[in-house]
Amino acid sequence: ILGGSRTPPPHNPAPPPRSSSLWLQAHDDPMAGLRSFPGCMGEGRLGEGQWGGGRGGLGSDPSPPPIIPPLTLPDPPAGVGALGGPGGAPALGVAAGGALYVYRNLRPFYKFRVPPRDPHPLERDLWVQAAQVTGGGGTHGC
């Protein structure tokens, strides 16, 4: 090229690697039999350089028993998240019912019971409206 400057081609970063997480593959596979809502699943850094998943079960599973026994919860889970425990130790937090359960090394570590209190008046009104729309028989949770 005479008299001109050559500009380098635009930098195209490599696409992120496809997740090799078996949890995500099972979640997307209808034949895997994973019975959970996306809101009841979480993924986070649970070990040295590894990402792991967790899920809260929604009932008994007729499949063969796993190597690690399932974590049973008294109520259906509302959410799951990866937490940092004391000293930065990885932990799994599960919100179920009126409690937050914390697991370390797949063993119960801590349970925090949320103190009961009356819902906010606006929330109570929304529950009443939802019950009227769906034909529900009351204000569940109020």
PDB file of C-alpha atoms in Angstrom:
ATOM      1  CA  ILE A   1       0.000   0.000   0.000  1.00  0.00           C
ATOM      2  CA  LEU A   2       1.588   3.240  -1.099  1.00  0.00           C
ATOM      3  CA  GLY A   3       1.215   6.313   1.046  1.00  0.00           C
ATOM      4  CA  GLY A   4      -1.413   4.782   3.263  1.00  0.00           C
ATOM      5  CA  SER A   5      -1.406   3.269   6.659  1.00  0.00           C
ATOM      6  CA  ARG A   6      -2.493  -0.224   7.152  1.00  0.00           C
ATOM      7  CA  THR A   7      -5.015  -0.638   9.922  1.00  0.00           C
ATOM      8  CA  PRO A   8      -5.153  -3.949  11.691  1.00  0.00           C
ATOM      9  CA  PRO A   9      -8.343  -5.956  11.335  1.00  0.00           C
ATOM     10  CA  PRO A  10     -10.849  -5.435  14.150  1.00  0.00           C
ATOM     11  CA  HIS A  11     -10.226  -7.624  17.156  1.00  0.00           C
ATOM     12  CA  ASN A  12     -12.888 -10.293  17.425  1.00  0.00           C
ATOM     13  CA  PRO A  13     -12.646 -11.926  20.815  1.00  0.00           C
ATOM     14  CA  ALA A  14     -13.208 -15.629  20.897  1.00  0.00           C
ATOM     15  CA  PRO A  15     -16.738 -16.589  21.916  1.00  0.00           C
ATOM     16  CA  PRO A  16     -17.059 -17.729  25.513  1.00  0.00           C
ATOM     17  CA  PRO A  17     -16.599 -21.464  25.912  1.00  0.00           C
ATOM     18  CA  ARG A  18     -19.775 -23.473  25.927  1.00  0.00           C
ATOM     19  CA  SER A  19     -20.691 -24.571  29.415  1.00  0.00           C
ATOM     20  CA  SER A  20     -19.773 -28.146  30.134  1.00  0.00           C
ATOM     21  CA  SER A  21     -21.946 -28.126  33.250  1.00  0.00           C
ATOM     22  CA  LEU A  22     -23.997 -31.290  33.476  1.00  0.00           C
ATOM     23  CA  TRP A  23     -26.549 -29.345  35.531  1.00  0.00           C
ATOM     24  CA  LEU A  24     -27.223 -26.958  32.655  1.00  0.00           C
ATOM     25  CA  GLN A  25     -27.314 -29.751  30.100  1.00  0.00           C
ATOM     26  CA  ALA A  26     -29.774 -31.677  32.280  1.00  0.00           C
ATOM     27  CA  HIS A  27     -31.893 -28.564  32.789  1.00  0.00           C
ATOM     28  CA  ASP A  28     -32.231 -28.104  29.020  1.00  0.00           C
ATOM     29  CA  ASP A  29     -32.833 -31.807  28.309  1.00  0.00           C
ATOM     30  CA  PRO A  30     -36.497 -32.803  28.775  1.00  0.00           C
ATOM     31  CA  MET A  31     -35.495 -36.488  28.979  1.00  0.00           C
ATOM     32  CA  ALA A  32     -33.129 -35.897  31.924  1.00  0.00           C
ATOM     33  CA  GLY A  33     -35.992 -35.893  34.403  1.00  0.00           C
ATOM     34  CA  LEU A  34     -34.724 -32.835  36.279  1.00  0.00           C
ATOM     35  CA  ARG A  35     -37.800 -31.565  38.065  1.00  0.00           C
ATOM     36  CA  SER A  36     -37.095 -28.030  39.196  1.00  0.00           C
ATOM     37  CA  PHE A  37     -37.968 -24.474  38.294  1.00  0.00           C
ATOM     38  CA  PRO A  38     -35.195 -22.142  37.084  1.00  0.00           C
ATOM     39  CA  GLY A  39     -35.783 -19.986  40.157  1.00  0.00           C
ATOM     40  CA  CYS A  40     -34.989 -22.991  42.334  1.00  0.00           C
ATOM     41  CA  MET A  41     -31.611 -23.552  40.732  1.00  0.00           C
ATOM     42  CA  GLY A  42     -28.351 -21.784  41.178  1.00  0.00           C
ATOM     43  CA  GLU A  43     -24.853 -21.953  39.840  1.00  0.00           C
ATOM     44  CA  GLY A  44     -21.775 -20.554  41.442  1.00  0.00           C
ATOM     45  CA  ARG A  45     -18.138 -21.069  42.216  1.00  0.00           C
ATOM     46  CA  LEU A  46     -18.321 -23.817  44.832  1.00  0.00           C
ATOM     47  CA  GLY A  47     -14.792 -25.180  44.632  1.00  0.00           C
ATOM     48  CA  GLU A  48     -11.287 -24.505  43.441  1.00  0.00           C
ATOM     49  CA  GLY A  49     -11.762 -23.297  39.877  1.00  0.00           C
ATOM     50  CA  GLN A  50     -14.906 -25.336  39.350  1.00  0.00           C
ATOM     51  CA  TRP A  51     -18.461 -24.235  38.952  1.00  0.00           C
ATOM     52  CA  GLY A  52     -21.160 -26.380  40.443  1.00  0.00           C
ATOM     53  CA  GLY A  53     -24.891 -26.373  40.458  1.00  0.00           C
ATOM     54  CA  GLY A  54     -27.481 -27.059  43.016  1.00  0.00           C
ATOM     55  CA  ARG A  55     -31.169 -27.648  43.029  1.00  0.00           C
ATOM     56  CA  GLY A  56     -33.951 -28.000  45.513  1.00  0.00           C
ATOM     57  CA  GLY A  57     -36.032 -31.115  44.977  1.00  0.00           C
ATOM     58  CA  LEU A  58     -39.769 -30.922  44.389  1.00  0.00           C
ATOM     59  CA  GLY A  59     -40.662 -34.461  45.418  1.00  0.00           C
ATOM     60  CA  SER A  60     -39.534 -38.039  45.531  1.00  0.00           C
ATOM     61  CA  ASP A  61     -37.573 -39.241  42.546  1.00  0.00           C
ATOM     62  CA  PRO A  62     -37.990 -42.888  41.467  1.00  0.00           C
ATOM     63  CA  SER A  63     -34.506 -42.987  39.948  1.00  0.00           C
ATOM     64  CA  PRO A  64     -31.768 -45.119  41.552  1.00  0.00           C
ATOM     65  CA  PRO A  65     -30.198 -43.598  44.652  1.00  0.00           C
ATOM     66  CA  PRO A  66     -27.325 -41.242  43.848  1.00  0.00           C
ATOM     67  CA  ILE A  67     -23.849 -41.584  45.296  1.00  0.00           C
ATOM     68  CA  ILE A  68     -24.516 -38.460  47.368  1.00  0.00           C
ATOM     69  CA  PRO A  69     -27.878 -38.580  49.152  1.00  0.00           C
ATOM     70  CA  PRO A  70     -30.309 -35.822  48.187  1.00  0.00           C
ATOM     71  CA  LEU A  71     -30.828 -32.848  50.464  1.00  0.00           C
ATOM     72  CA  THR A  72     -34.411 -32.951  51.709  1.00  0.00           C
ATOM     73  CA  LEU A  73     -36.247 -29.739  52.484  1.00  0.00           C
ATOM     74  CA  PRO A  74     -39.411 -29.348  54.564  1.00  0.00           C
ATOM     75  CA  ASP A  75     -40.951 -26.924  52.017  1.00  0.00           C
ATOM     76  CA  PRO A  76     -40.534 -26.330  48.278  1.00  0.00           C
ATOM     77  CA  PRO A  77     -37.515 -24.094  47.590  1.00  0.00           C
ATOM     78  CA  ALA A  78     -38.047 -20.488  46.580  1.00  0.00           C
ATOM     79  CA  GLY A  79     -34.437 -19.851  45.559  1.00  0.00           C
ATOM     80  CA  VAL A  80     -30.892 -21.181  45.597  1.00  0.00           C
ATOM     81  CA  GLY A  81     -27.615 -19.308  45.642  1.00  0.00           C
ATOM     82  CA  ALA A  82     -23.894 -19.831  46.085  1.00  0.00           C
ATOM     83  CA  LEU A  83     -22.563 -18.148  49.228  1.00  0.00           C
ATOM     84  CA  GLY A  84     -19.188 -17.488  50.767  1.00  0.00           C
ATOM     85  CA  GLY A  85     -19.009 -18.972  54.244  1.00  0.00           C
ATOM     86  CA  PRO A  86     -16.660 -18.210  57.133  1.00  0.00           C
ATOM     87  CA  GLY A  87     -13.134 -17.718  55.850  1.00  0.00           C
ATOM     88  CA  GLY A  88     -14.407 -17.727  52.253  1.00  0.00           C
ATOM     89  CA  ALA A  89     -15.469 -21.397  52.371  1.00  0.00           C
ATOM     90  CA  PRO A  90     -18.022 -22.135  49.626  1.00  0.00           C
ATOM     91  CA  ALA A  91     -21.588 -22.794  50.729  1.00  0.00           C
ATOM     92  CA  LEU A  92     -24.997 -23.304  49.173  1.00  0.00           C
ATOM     93  CA  GLY A  93     -27.937 -21.230  50.436  1.00  0.00           C
ATOM     94  CA  VAL A  94     -31.495 -22.476  49.947  1.00  0.00           C
ATOM     95  CA  ALA A  95     -34.586 -20.424  50.796  1.00  0.00           C
ATOM     96  CA  ALA A  96     -37.508 -22.708  51.625  1.00  0.00           C
ATOM     97  CA  GLY A  97     -40.622 -21.858  53.579  1.00  0.00           C
ATOM     98  CA  GLY A  98     -39.791 -19.353  56.273  1.00  0.00           C
ATOM     99  CA  ALA A  99     -36.140 -20.345  56.590  1.00  0.00           C
ATOM    100  CA  LEU A 100     -32.768 -20.016  54.916  1.00  0.00           C
ATOM    101  CA  TYR A 101     -30.714 -23.231  54.941  1.00  0.00           C
ATOM    102  CA  VAL A 102     -26.965 -23.097  54.419  1.00  0.00           C
ATOM    103  CA  TYR A 103     -25.095 -26.243  53.328  1.00  0.00           C
ATOM    104  CA  ARG A 104     -21.333 -26.776  53.308  1.00  0.00           C
ATOM    105  CA  ASN A 105     -19.841 -29.921  51.777  1.00  0.00           C
ATOM    106  CA  LEU A 106     -23.421 -31.040  51.053  1.00  0.00           C
ATOM    107  CA  ARG A 107     -24.164 -31.202  54.784  1.00  0.00           C
ATOM    108  CA  PRO A 108     -26.489 -28.940  56.774  1.00  0.00           C
ATOM    109  CA  PHE A 109     -24.403 -26.142  58.258  1.00  0.00           C
ATOM    110  CA  TYR A 110     -26.785 -23.419  59.401  1.00  0.00           C
ATOM    111  CA  LYS A 111     -30.509 -22.676  59.509  1.00  0.00           C
ATOM    112  CA  PHE A 112     -31.895 -19.176  59.889  1.00  0.00           C
ATOM    113  CA  ARG A 113     -35.602 -18.929  60.645  1.00  0.00           C
ATOM    114  CA  VAL A 114     -37.111 -15.695  59.347  1.00  0.00           C
ATOM    115  CA  PRO A 115     -39.223 -14.108  62.095  1.00  0.00           C
ATOM    116  CA  PRO A 116     -42.931 -14.073  61.195  1.00  0.00           C
ATOM    117  CA  ARG A 117     -44.535 -10.720  60.584  1.00  0.00           C
ATOM    118  CA  ASP A 118     -47.617  -9.352  58.930  1.00  0.00           C
ATOM    119  CA  PRO A 119     -47.320  -8.597  55.223  1.00  0.00           C
ATOM    120  CA  HIS A 120     -47.237  -5.029  53.991  1.00  0.00           C
ATOM    121  CA  PRO A 121     -50.804  -3.752  53.324  1.00  0.00           C
ATOM    122  CA  LEU A 122     -50.039  -3.365  49.604  1.00  0.00           C
ATOM    123  CA  GLU A 123     -48.787  -6.968  49.436  1.00  0.00           C
ATOM    124  CA  ARG A 124     -51.922  -8.172  51.260  1.00  0.00           C
ATOM    125  CA  ASP A 125     -54.100  -6.324  48.710  1.00  0.00           C
ATOM    126  CA  LEU A 126     -52.185  -7.949  45.834  1.00  0.00           C
ATOM    127  CA  TRP A 127     -52.713 -11.410  47.354  1.00  0.00           C
ATOM    128  CA  VAL A 128     -56.459 -10.698  47.719  1.00  0.00           C
ATOM    129  CA  GLN A 129     -56.649  -9.530  44.089  1.00  0.00           C
ATOM    130  CA  ALA A 130     -54.721 -12.607  42.907  1.00  0.00           C
ATOM    131  CA  ALA A 131     -57.106 -14.872  44.824  1.00  0.00           C
ATOM    132  CA  GLN A 132     -60.110 -13.151  43.215  1.00  0.00           C
ATOM    133  CA  VAL A 133     -58.653 -13.407  39.701  1.00  0.00           C
ATOM    134  CA  THR A 134     -57.693 -17.070  40.032  1.00  0.00           C
ATOM    135  CA  GLY A 135     -60.778 -18.010  42.031  1.00  0.00           C
ATOM    136  CA  GLY A 136     -58.606 -18.980  44.985  1.00  0.00           C
ATOM    137  CA  GLY A 137     -60.162 -19.679  48.315  1.00  0.00           C
ATOM    138  CA  GLY A 138     -58.156 -17.211  50.356  1.00  0.00           C
ATOM    139  CA  THR A 139     -55.010 -15.243  50.791  1.00  0.00           C
ATOM    140  CA  HIS A 140     -52.396 -17.966  50.993  1.00  0.00           C
ATOM    141  CA  GLY A 141     -49.453 -16.718  52.971  1.00  0.00           C
ATOM    142  CA  CYS A 142     -51.304 -13.807  54.604  1.00  0.00           C
TER     143      CYS A 142
END
